[in-house]
Coordinates of C-alpha atoms and ligand atoms in Angstrom, one line a residue:
Chain A
M262 CA 94.5 92.0 116.4
G263 CA 96.6 95.0 117.1
L264 CA 95.3 98.3 118.3
R265 CA 93.5 100.7 115.8
Y266 CA 95.2 104.1 115.9
V267 CA 93.4 107.0 114.3
I268 CA 95.1 110.4 113.7
V269 CA 93.1 113.4 112.6
G270 CA 95.2 115.9 110.8
A271 CA 98.1 115.3 108.4
G272 CA 100.2 118.3 109.4
V273 CA 103.7 117.8 111.0
A274 CA 102.2 116.7 114.4
G275 CA 100.0 114.1 112.7
I276 CA 102.7 112.8 110.4
A277 CA 105.4 112.7 113.1
A278 CA 103.0 110.6 115.2
A279 CA 102.1 108.3 112.3
E280 CA 105.8 107.7 111.5
S281 CA 106.6 107.1 115.2
L282 CA 103.7 104.7 115.6
R283 CA 104.7 102.8 112.5
T284 CA 108.3 102.4 113.9
R285 CA 107.0 101.3 117.3
E286 CA 104.3 98.9 116.0
P287 CA 105.1 97.8 112.4
S288 CA 101.9 95.8 112.0
A289 CA 99.4 98.1 113.8
S290 CA 96.6 99.7 111.9
V291 CA 97.3 103.5 111.6
T292 CA 94.6 105.6 109.9
V293 CA 95.2 109.3 109.1
V294 CA 92.2 111.4 108.4
T295 CA 92.7 114.8 106.8
D296 CA 90.4 117.3 105.0
D297 CA 93.3 119.0 103.2
P298 CA 93.5 117.3 99.7
A299 CA 97.2 118.5 99.5
G300 CA 98.2 116.1 102.3
F301 CA 101.4 116.8 104.2
Y302 CA 103.5 119.8 103.3
S303 CA 105.7 122.4 104.9
R304 CA 103.3 125.1 106.1
P305 CA 106.1 127.6 106.9
G306 CA 107.4 126.8 103.4
L307 CA 104.2 128.4 101.9
A308 CA 105.8 131.8 102.5
Y309 CA 108.8 130.8 100.4
Y310 CA 106.6 129.5 97.6
L311 CA 104.7 132.8 97.7
S312 CA 107.9 134.8 97.3
G313 CA 109.1 132.5 94.5
L314 CA 112.1 131.0 96.4
I315 CA 110.8 127.5 95.7
P316 CA 108.3 125.9 93.4
E317 CA 105.2 124.3 94.8
T318 CA 106.5 120.8 94.2
Q319 CA 109.3 121.5 96.7
L320 CA 106.8 121.9 99.6
F321 CA 106.3 118.2 100.2
P322 CA 108.8 116.6 102.6
R323 CA 107.5 113.1 101.7
S324 CA 107.1 111.7 98.2
P325 CA 103.9 109.7 97.5
A326 CA 106.1 106.5 97.5
E327 CA 107.5 107.3 100.9
L328 CA 104.1 107.9 102.3
R329 CA 102.8 104.6 100.8
A330 CA 105.8 102.8 102.3
L331 CA 104.5 103.8 105.8
G332 CA 101.5 101.6 105.2
L333 CA 99.0 104.1 106.6
T334 CA 95.3 104.1 105.8
W335 CA 94.7 107.5 104.3
V336 CA 91.2 108.9 104.5
Q337 CA 90.6 112.2 102.8
A338 CA 87.6 113.6 104.7
R339 CA 86.6 116.0 107.4
A340 CA 86.0 114.4 110.8
D341 CA 82.8 116.0 112.1
A342 CA 81.9 114.4 115.3
L343 CA 83.7 112.5 118.1
D344 CA 82.1 110.2 120.7
P345 CA 84.8 109.3 123.2
R346 CA 82.4 107.0 125.1
T347 CA 81.9 104.7 122.1
H348 CA 85.3 105.4 120.7
R349 CA 83.9 106.5 117.4
L350 CA 84.5 109.3 114.9
T351 CA 81.9 110.4 112.3
L352 CA 83.2 111.7 109.0
A353 CA 81.5 114.4 106.9
D354 CA 80.2 111.7 104.5
G355 CA 78.6 109.8 107.4
Q356 CA 81.2 107.1 107.5
I357 CA 82.0 105.9 111.0
L358 CA 85.6 105.2 112.2
A359 CA 86.2 103.2 115.3
Y360 CA 89.4 103.7 117.2
D361 CA 91.3 102.3 120.2
K362 CA 93.5 105.4 120.5
L363 CA 92.8 108.7 118.9
L364 CA 95.1 111.7 118.2
L365 CA 93.6 115.1 117.5
A366 CA 96.2 117.0 115.5
T367 CA 93.8 119.4 113.8
G368 CA 96.1 122.5 113.8
A369 CA 95.0 126.1 113.8
R370 CA 93.3 128.3 111.3
A371 CA 93.8 132.0 110.5
A372 CA 91.5 134.3 112.4
L373 CA 89.1 136.1 110.0
P374 CA 88.5 139.8 110.0
D375 CA 85.1 141.2 111.2
F376 CA 84.9 144.6 109.5
P377 CA 82.0 145.1 107.0
G378 CA 82.8 143.6 103.6
S379 CA 85.1 141.0 105.0
D380 CA 83.5 138.3 102.8
L381 CA 84.4 140.0 99.5
D382 CA 86.2 138.2 96.8
G383 CA 89.9 139.3 97.0
I384 CA 90.2 139.0 100.8
V385 CA 92.7 136.2 101.6
T386 CA 94.6 134.5 104.4
L387 CA 97.8 132.4 104.2
D388 CA 96.9 129.2 105.9
S389 CA 97.0 126.3 103.5
L390 CA 98.5 125.4 100.1
A391 CA 95.1 126.1 98.5
D392 CA 95.2 129.7 100.0
T393 CA 98.7 130.2 98.7
R394 CA 97.9 129.0 95.2
G395 CA 95.0 131.5 95.2
I396 CA 97.3 134.3 96.2
V397 CA 99.9 133.4 93.6
R398 CA 97.2 133.3 91.0
R399 CA 96.0 136.8 91.8
A400 CA 99.3 138.5 92.5
R401 CA 100.6 140.2 89.3
Q402 CA 102.9 143.1 88.5
G403 CA 101.4 146.4 89.6
L404 CA 98.4 144.9 91.5
Q405 CA 97.5 147.1 94.5
A406 CA 97.5 145.0 97.6
V407 CA 96.9 145.8 101.3
V408 CA 98.2 143.6 104.1
V409 CA 96.9 143.9 107.7
G410 CA 98.0 142.1 110.8
G411 CA 101.2 141.3 112.7
G412 CA 103.7 138.7 113.5
I413 CA 105.7 136.8 110.9
T414 CA 102.9 135.8 108.6
A415 CA 101.8 139.4 107.8
L416 CA 105.4 140.3 107.0
E417 CA 105.9 137.2 104.8
I418 CA 102.8 138.0 102.8
A419 CA 103.8 141.6 102.3
E420 CA 107.2 140.6 101.2
G421 CA 105.9 137.7 99.0
L422 CA 103.5 140.0 97.2
N423 CA 106.2 142.7 96.9
A424 CA 108.5 140.1 95.3
R425 CA 105.8 139.3 92.8
G426 CA 105.6 142.9 91.7
C427 CA 102.5 144.0 93.6
R428 CA 102.3 147.5 95.1
V429 CA 102.0 146.6 98.8
H430 CA 100.5 148.8 101.5
Y431 CA 101.2 147.3 105.0
M432 CA 98.7 148.7 107.6
L433 CA 99.6 148.6 111.3
R434 CA 97.1 149.5 114.0
G435 CA 99.7 150.5 116.4
A436 CA 102.8 152.6 116.4
R437 CA 105.2 149.8 115.4
Y438 CA 105.6 146.2 114.1
W439 CA 105.3 143.2 116.4
A440 CA 105.2 145.3 119.6
N441 CA 104.8 142.4 122.0
V442 CA 107.9 140.5 120.9
L443 CA 110.3 143.1 119.4
D444 CA 111.6 146.2 121.2
P445 CA 111.2 149.6 119.5
D446 CA 114.6 149.6 117.8
E447 CA 114.1 146.1 116.5
S448 CA 110.7 147.1 115.0
Q449 CA 112.4 150.1 113.5
L450 CA 115.0 148.0 111.9
V451 CA 112.4 145.7 110.3
E452 CA 110.3 148.7 109.1
D453 CA 113.3 150.4 107.6
H454 CA 114.1 147.2 105.6
L455 CA 110.5 146.9 104.4
R456 CA 110.5 150.5 103.2
A457 CA 113.8 150.0 101.4
T458 CA 112.1 147.2 99.4
G459 CA 109.3 149.5 98.4
I460 CA 106.6 148.4 100.8
I461 CA 104.4 151.4 101.9
L462 CA 103.8 151.4 105.7
H463 CA 100.8 153.0 107.3
H464 CA 100.9 153.3 111.1
H465 CA 97.9 153.8 113.4
S466 CA 95.8 152.6 110.6
Q467 CA 92.8 150.3 110.9
I468 CA 90.3 149.2 108.4
R469 CA 86.8 150.4 108.9
E470 CA 85.3 148.7 105.8
A471 CA 86.3 146.8 102.8
I472 CA 84.5 148.2 99.7
G473 CA 83.4 146.0 96.8
K474 CA 81.9 146.2 93.4
R475 CA 79.7 143.2 92.3
G476 CA 81.2 141.1 95.1
R477 CA 84.8 141.9 94.3
L478 CA 87.1 144.0 96.5
V479 CA 88.0 147.4 95.0
A480 CA 89.3 149.4 98.1
V481 CA 89.6 149.6 101.8
E482 CA 88.5 152.5 103.9
T483 CA 90.4 153.3 107.1
M484 CA 89.0 154.6 110.4
T485 CA 90.3 158.0 109.5
G486 CA 88.4 158.0 106.2
E487 CA 91.4 157.3 104.0
R488 CA 90.6 155.1 101.0
I489 CA 93.2 152.8 99.5
P490 CA 92.2 151.2 96.2
C491 CA 93.2 147.5 96.1
E492 CA 92.2 144.2 94.5
L493 CA 93.8 142.1 97.2
L494 CA 93.6 142.3 101.0
A495 CA 95.6 139.8 102.9
V496 CA 94.8 139.4 106.6
A497 CA 97.1 137.8 109.2
I498 CA 95.7 138.8 112.6
G499 CA 96.4 135.5 114.4
T500 CA 95.2 132.0 114.5
H501 CA 92.7 129.9 116.3
P502 CA 93.1 126.3 117.1
R503 CA 90.6 124.1 115.2
L504 CA 88.4 123.0 118.1
D505 CA 85.1 121.9 116.5
L506 CA 85.8 118.2 116.6
A507 CA 87.1 118.3 120.3
Q508 CA 84.0 120.4 121.1
S509 CA 81.7 117.7 119.7
G510 CA 83.3 115.2 122.0
R511 CA 82.9 117.5 125.0
L512 CA 86.7 117.6 125.7
K513 CA 88.0 120.1 128.2
L514 CA 89.0 123.2 126.2
D515 CA 90.5 126.6 127.0
R516 CA 92.2 128.5 124.1
G517 CA 93.2 125.1 122.8
I518 CA 92.5 121.5 123.7
L519 CA 93.7 121.1 127.3
T520 CA 96.2 118.2 127.8
D521 CA 98.4 117.0 130.5
A522 CA 102.2 116.8 130.0
Y523 CA 101.6 113.4 128.2
L524 CA 99.3 115.1 125.6
K525 CA 96.3 113.3 127.1
T526 CA 93.0 115.2 126.9
S527 CA 90.2 115.0 129.4
A528 CA 88.7 112.0 127.4
E529 CA 90.0 108.5 127.8
D530 CA 92.2 107.3 124.9
V531 CA 92.1 110.7 123.1
L532 CA 95.3 112.7 122.8
A533 CA 96.0 116.1 121.2
A534 CA 99.2 117.4 119.6
G535 CA 100.5 120.4 117.7
D536 CA 99.0 123.9 117.2
V537 CA 95.6 122.7 118.6
A538 CA 97.0 121.4 121.9
Q539 CA 97.3 123.6 125.0
V540 CA 99.8 121.6 126.9
Y541 CA 100.4 121.6 130.7
N542 CA 104.0 122.4 131.6
E543 CA 105.0 120.8 134.9
V544 CA 107.8 123.4 135.4
T545 CA 105.7 126.6 135.0
G546 CA 102.4 125.1 136.1
K547 CA 100.7 126.6 133.1
A548 CA 99.2 125.3 130.0
T549 CA 100.4 127.2 126.9
L550 CA 99.8 127.3 123.2
D551 CA 102.7 127.3 120.7
T552 CA 102.3 127.7 116.9
L553 CA 105.7 126.3 116.1
W554 CA 106.7 123.5 113.7
A555 CA 109.3 122.0 116.0
T556 CA 106.9 121.9 118.9
A557 CA 104.2 120.3 116.8
R558 CA 106.6 117.6 115.7
A559 CA 107.8 116.9 119.2
H560 CA 104.2 116.7 120.5
G561 CA 103.4 114.2 117.7
E562 CA 106.3 112.0 118.7
A563 CA 105.6 112.1 122.4
A564 CA 101.9 111.4 121.9
A565 CA 102.7 108.4 119.7
A566 CA 104.9 106.9 122.4
T567 CA 102.1 107.4 125.0
M568 CA 99.5 105.9 122.6
A569 CA 101.8 102.9 122.0
G570 CA 101.8 102.2 125.8
I571 CA 105.1 104.0 126.8
P572 CA 103.8 107.1 128.6
T573 CA 106.2 109.9 127.5
P574 CA 105.8 113.5 128.5
Y575 CA 106.4 116.3 126.1
R576 CA 109.6 117.8 127.3
S577 CA 109.1 121.4 126.4
A578 CA 112.2 122.8 124.9
V579 CA 112.9 126.5 125.1
A580 CA 110.5 127.9 122.5
Q581 CA 112.6 129.4 119.7
N582 CA 112.1 130.5 116.1
V583 CA 114.5 131.4 113.5
T584 CA 113.2 133.4 110.6
L585 CA 113.9 136.2 108.2
L586 CA 112.2 139.4 109.2
A587 CA 112.3 141.7 106.2
G588 CA 115.4 139.8 105.1
I589 CA 117.1 140.1 108.4
P590 CA 117.9 136.7 110.0
T591 CA 116.3 136.7 113.4
T592 CA 116.3 134.2 116.2
I593 CA 113.9 134.6 119.1
I594 CA 114.7 132.4 122.2
G595 CA 112.9 132.1 125.5
S596 CA 111.1 135.1 127.2
V597 CA 111.7 138.3 125.2
G598 CA 108.6 140.3 125.1
G599 CA 105.3 141.2 126.9
G600 CA 102.2 143.2 126.6
E601 CA 99.7 143.4 123.8
D602 CA 100.0 143.7 120.1
A603 CA 97.2 145.7 118.6
D604 CA 97.6 143.9 115.2
L605 CA 96.8 140.5 116.5
V606 CA 93.6 139.2 117.9
A607 CA 95.1 135.8 118.7
I608 CA 98.4 134.0 118.7
A609 CA 100.3 134.5 115.4
R610 CA 102.0 131.7 113.4
G611 CA 105.5 130.8 114.5
D612 CA 104.8 132.2 117.9
S613 CA 104.9 130.9 121.5
E614 CA 102.9 132.2 124.5
T615 CA 106.1 131.6 126.5
W616 CA 107.9 134.4 124.7
R617 CA 105.7 136.8 126.7
M618 CA 106.0 135.1 130.1
A619 CA 109.0 137.3 130.9
A620 CA 109.8 137.3 134.6
S621 CA 111.5 140.4 135.8
A622 CA 114.7 140.7 133.9
W623 CA 117.5 143.1 133.1
V624 CA 117.6 144.0 129.5
V625 CA 121.1 144.2 127.9
V626 CA 121.3 145.4 124.4
D627 CA 124.3 145.5 122.1
P628 CA 123.0 148.1 119.6
H629 CA 125.0 147.5 116.5
P630 CA 123.2 149.2 113.6
V631 CA 122.5 146.0 111.7
N632 CA 123.5 143.1 114.0
R633 CA 121.5 143.5 117.1
L634 CA 121.6 141.4 120.2
R635 CA 119.1 141.7 123.1
L636 CA 119.5 139.6 126.3
M637 CA 117.0 139.1 129.0
L638 CA 119.1 138.6 132.1
G639 CA 117.6 137.0 135.2
E640 CA 119.2 136.9 138.6
Q641 CA 121.6 134.1 137.5
T642 CA 120.5 132.8 134.2
L643 CA 119.5 134.1 130.8
K644 CA 115.7 134.1 130.4
G645 CA 115.6 134.9 126.7
A646 CA 117.5 136.5 123.8
L647 CA 116.8 138.0 120.5
V648 CA 119.5 138.0 117.8
M649 CA 119.1 140.0 114.6
G650 CA 121.5 140.0 111.7
D651 CA 124.7 138.0 112.3
Q652 CA 123.7 134.7 113.8
T653 CA 127.0 133.6 115.3
L654 CA 125.6 134.0 118.8
S655 CA 122.3 132.4 118.3
R656 CA 123.4 128.8 118.9
P657 CA 125.5 129.5 122.0
L658 CA 122.6 131.5 123.4
Q659 CA 120.1 128.8 122.6
R660 CA 122.3 126.3 124.5
L661 CA 122.9 128.6 127.5
I662 CA 119.2 129.4 127.8
A663 CA 118.1 125.8 127.4
A664 CA 120.6 124.6 130.0
N665 CA 119.8 127.4 132.4
A666 CA 123.5 128.1 132.6
D667 CA 124.7 130.1 135.5
L668 CA 125.9 133.4 134.1
T669 CA 127.0 134.9 137.5
P670 CA 130.7 135.0 136.4
I671 CA 130.0 137.5 133.7
R672 CA 126.7 139.1 134.9
Q673 CA 128.3 142.3 136.2
A674 CA 130.4 142.7 133.2
L675 CA 127.4 142.2 130.9
L676 CA 125.5 145.0 132.7
A677 CA 128.6 147.3 132.8
D678 CA 129.8 147.2 129.2
K679 CA 127.2 146.8 126.5
S680 CA 129.6 147.0 123.7
A681 CA 131.4 143.9 125.0
V682 CA 128.3 141.8 125.3
A683 CA 129.0 139.6 122.2
D684 CA 132.6 138.9 123.2
L685 CA 131.7 138.2 126.8
I686 CA 129.0 135.7 125.7
M687 CA 131.3 134.0 123.2
S688 CA 134.2 133.5 125.5
F689 CA 131.9 132.4 128.4
Y690 CA 130.2 130.0 126.1
A691 CA 133.5 128.5 124.8
E692 CA 134.5 127.7 128.4
W693 CA 131.1 126.6 129.4
E694 CA 130.8 124.2 126.4
Q695 CA 134.3 122.8 127.3
S696 CA 133.4 122.1 130.9
H697 CA 130.0 120.8 129.9
A698 CA 131.6 118.4 127.3
D699 CA 134.1 117.2 130.0
K700 CA 131.2 116.3 132.3
R701 CA 129.5 114.2 129.8
Chain B
M388 CA 122.5 140.9 100.8
T389 CA 122.9 138.8 103.9
F390 CA 123.2 135.7 101.8
V391 CA 126.1 137.2 99.8
A392 CA 128.0 138.1 103.0
R393 CA 127.5 134.6 104.3
S394 CA 128.6 133.0 101.1
L395 CA 131.8 134.8 101.1
T396 CA 132.8 133.7 104.6
L397 CA 131.7 130.3 103.6
D398 CA 134.1 130.3 100.7
L399 CA 137.0 131.2 103.0
I400 CA 136.5 128.3 105.2
R401 CA 135.7 125.9 102.4
A402 CA 139.2 124.7 101.6
E403 CA 139.5 123.6 105.2
V404 CA 136.1 121.9 105.2
L405 CA 136.8 120.1 101.9
A406 CA 139.5 118.2 103.7
T407 CA 138.0 117.6 107.1
G408 CA 134.4 118.8 107.3
Q409 CA 130.8 117.9 106.5
V410 CA 127.4 119.6 106.7
V411 CA 125.6 119.1 110.0
A412 CA 122.1 120.2 111.1
D413 CA 120.5 121.8 114.1
S414 CA 117.2 120.1 113.3
V415 CA 114.9 121.9 115.8
R416 CA 115.3 125.0 113.7
C417 CA 114.2 123.3 110.5
V418 CA 110.7 123.8 109.1
Q419 CA 111.2 121.3 106.2
C420 CA 110.7 124.0 103.5
G421 CA 113.0 122.2 101.2
I422 CA 115.1 125.2 100.1
C423 CA 118.3 123.3 100.9
S424 CA 117.4 120.3 98.7
Y425 CA 116.2 122.6 96.0
N426 CA 119.5 124.4 95.8
C427 CA 121.9 121.4 96.1
P428 CA 123.7 121.3 92.8
I429 CA 123.9 117.5 92.9
G430 CA 120.3 117.0 94.1
L431 CA 121.0 115.6 97.5
D432 CA 117.8 115.6 99.7
V433 CA 119.4 117.6 102.4
R434 CA 116.0 118.2 104.1
A435 CA 115.6 114.4 104.7
Y436 CA 119.0 114.3 106.5
V437 CA 117.9 117.2 108.7
W438 CA 114.6 115.5 109.6
C439 CA 116.7 112.6 111.1
S440 CA 119.2 115.0 112.7
A441 CA 121.9 113.4 110.6
A442 CA 125.0 114.9 109.0
I443 CA 125.2 114.9 105.2
E444 CA 127.1 111.7 104.9
D445 CA 126.8 111.2 101.2
S446 CA 130.3 110.9 99.6
R447 CA 129.1 112.9 96.6
C448 CA 128.5 116.0 98.7
L449 CA 130.7 118.8 97.3
T450 CA 130.8 120.8 100.5
C451 CA 129.9 123.7 98.3
G452 CA 127.9 125.3 101.0
Q453 CA 124.9 126.1 98.9
C454 CA 122.5 124.5 101.3
I455 CA 124.0 126.3 104.2
A456 CA 123.9 129.7 102.5
R457 CA 120.4 129.3 101.3
C458 CA 118.7 127.9 104.4
P459 CA 116.6 130.8 105.8
R460 CA 116.7 129.5 109.3
G461 CA 120.4 128.9 110.1
V462 CA 119.9 125.1 110.4
L463 CA 123.0 124.0 108.6
R464 CA 126.7 124.6 109.2
F465 CA 130.0 123.0 108.5
A466 CA 131.6 121.0 111.3
P467 CA 134.7 118.7 111.5
T468 CA 133.9 115.2 110.3
D469 CA 134.6 113.6 113.7
R470 CA 131.6 115.4 115.2
S471 CA 129.0 113.9 112.8
R472 CA 126.0 114.8 115.0
A473 CA 124.8 118.3 115.7
Ligands
LIG1162 C1 102.5 131.0 106.6 C2 103.0 130.3 107.8 C3 104.2 130.6 108.4 C4 104.7 129.9 109.5 N1 105.9 130.2 110.0 C5 106.4 129.5 111.0 C6 107.7 129.7 111.5 O1 108.4 130.7 111.1 N2 108.2 128.9 112.5 C7 107.5 127.9 113.0 O2 108.0 127.2 113.9 N3 106.2 127.7 112.6 C8 105.7 128.5 111.6 N4 104.4 128.2 111.2 C9 103.5 127.3 112.0 C10 103.7 125.8 111.7 O3 103.5 125.6 110.3 C11 102.7 125.1 112.5 O4 103.0 125.3 113.9 C12 102.6 123.6 112.2 O5 102.3 123.4 110.9 C13 101.6 123.0 113.1 O6 101.4 121.6 112.7 P1 100.1 120.8 113.1 O7 100.3 119.5 112.7 O8 99.8 121.0 114.6 O9 98.9 121.5 112.4 P2 98.6 121.8 110.8 O10 99.9 121.8 110.1 O11 97.7 123.0 110.8 O12 97.8 120.5 110.4 C14 96.5 120.2 110.8 C15 95.8 119.3 109.8 O13 94.6 118.9 110.3 C16 93.6 118.9 109.3 N5 92.3 119.0 109.9 C17 91.9 119.9 110.9 N6 90.7 119.6 111.3 C18 90.3 118.5 110.7 C19 89.1 117.7 110.7 N7 88.1 118.0 111.5 N8 89.0 116.6 109.9 C20 90.1 116.3 109.1 N9 91.2 117.0 109.0 C21 91.3 118.1 109.8 C22 94.0 120.1 108.5 O14 93.5 120.1 107.2 C23 95.5 120.0 108.5 O15 96.0 119.2 107.4 C24 103.9 128.9 110.0 C25 102.7 128.6 109.5 C26 102.2 129.3 108.3 C27 100.9 128.9 107.7
LIG1163 S1 116.3 125.1 104.0 FE1 116.7 125.0 106.2 S2 114.7 125.1 107.1 FE2 114.4 124.6 105.0 S3 114.3 122.3 104.9 FE3 116.5 122.9 104.6 S4 117.4 122.9 106.6 FE4 115.2 122.9 106.9
LIG1164 S1 127.2 121.3 100.6 FE1 126.6 121.5 98.5 S2 126.7 119.4 97.6 FE2 126.7 119.2 99.9 S3 124.6 118.9 100.4 FE3 125.0 121.1 100.6 S4 124.4 122.0 98.6 FE4 124.6 119.7 98.4

């Protein structure tokens, strides 16, 4: 009999692992346990469903037939307890699942607010398909809504509600949007765009209490005593890895489940992947959390190989995200920020802890009014970059940063003439790509 | 706004692409949202190609550029046919 593989979580990490295991071992038993009745869907796509760009049916990258063809055993239940010693999982209904190799791909969950009244009906997060359906159901023309939090998700909710005709107030605790990734001008650019679409921004604004009537939200009150009437309050203050199951098995935890570069946890035959895994990086000597789709998929594939007996480390790529911030295409690559963001209590969605691991770097900015380019220049190489607006440079920069390309030939010129930055990078890249291609 | 600007540039290079190009993907940027497939006028499942890091090799592809213009994450672009992989 082949090995019994069990995967907890049907997000992209879990599904990528399941598909990979199936390819590697066509006849093995692969069981996927998930507590989300909607199964596998594009979590980042939820924002586009909210804003009306796609219908709900479009969120599913695999058809039911494609999933069936994988020959997985699909168990819809919450896994409550793990005993690594006996190699058993206990499900919420008491059923016991034995495994030979187990993958924990349990993802992360939105952090919940802690001000008084935070359990009122009308307070929502954007985590799952069920959450999004709930928000879509409530959002209607003219509805007063308040959004609090930071990072990409808060913005996506504000824009989504705005697109559905709600009157949106976006409350920021600090002086500006996403202060630990964006620089002040970039925040300004995003905020200007939000205002132009009709979203009302409140800076230095923090909720003291959510006020309800018969259990339903009717207003929020800020620390300064201002009262904003609202029927919907969306909270996006960060995410927490779902650690309960790992905790029950006494796995080594920090902010996430600690794993080595092979995604192996402290327990024998138990691996972790995706948003829940805090993975050791041999280069930096640190274990970091990412909340990125591409990272989760790569974790899942590496873990599957290791489970199937071919130990494969997760080769951390340069963390990058490409997204629309208030309609402005934005690419964030490598180390670009630092410090704290008052609007987040934990890592946001679509974020990477490595973005804030900036070593000392020179900052070079080409401050075009709409297309903005910020480079974090190390002694010889590029440490990170942020590209807003025109995306012509984002691919070259991604390649140069990932390859640790030596920028010495143009370093002085970059520092000397900021208006020529884009041209310098483009011509350097063209040559670099050429010599690179020749070497291969 | 941005989309419109991008579509115009796309139109300009389209003639060239029709003869020699195809749609390729930088799949690490993709979040499988399905906007590309949803907007493909002939219903190609662009997203599935992207998952496998494959170029759109379907002969029915019109190289209309809808998928490229609509993708919110800059995953897709036109490239000469001989470089079928991104
Ligand atoms: C609104 C939004 C916007 C985002 N934007 C971006 C972006 O711009 N770029 C980007 O790269 N990423 C973005 N992300 C993040 C990205 O979606 C995640 O990084 C990715 O989905 C992580 O995949 P995962 O498989 O690790 O976890 P998940 O997708 O969270 O899947 C975990 C699964 O495990 C199940 N589960 C958990 N515990 C149990 C249990 N005990 N028993 C059974 N089942 C369990 C859950 O129900 C879930 O199905 C965004 C996410 C959201 C929600
Ligand atoms: S629209 Fe872009 S991000 Fe979305 S599935 Fe298609 S290629 Fe991927
Ligand atoms: S170029 Fe046009 S026809 Fe071809 S895959 Fe994209 S949207 Fe479809």
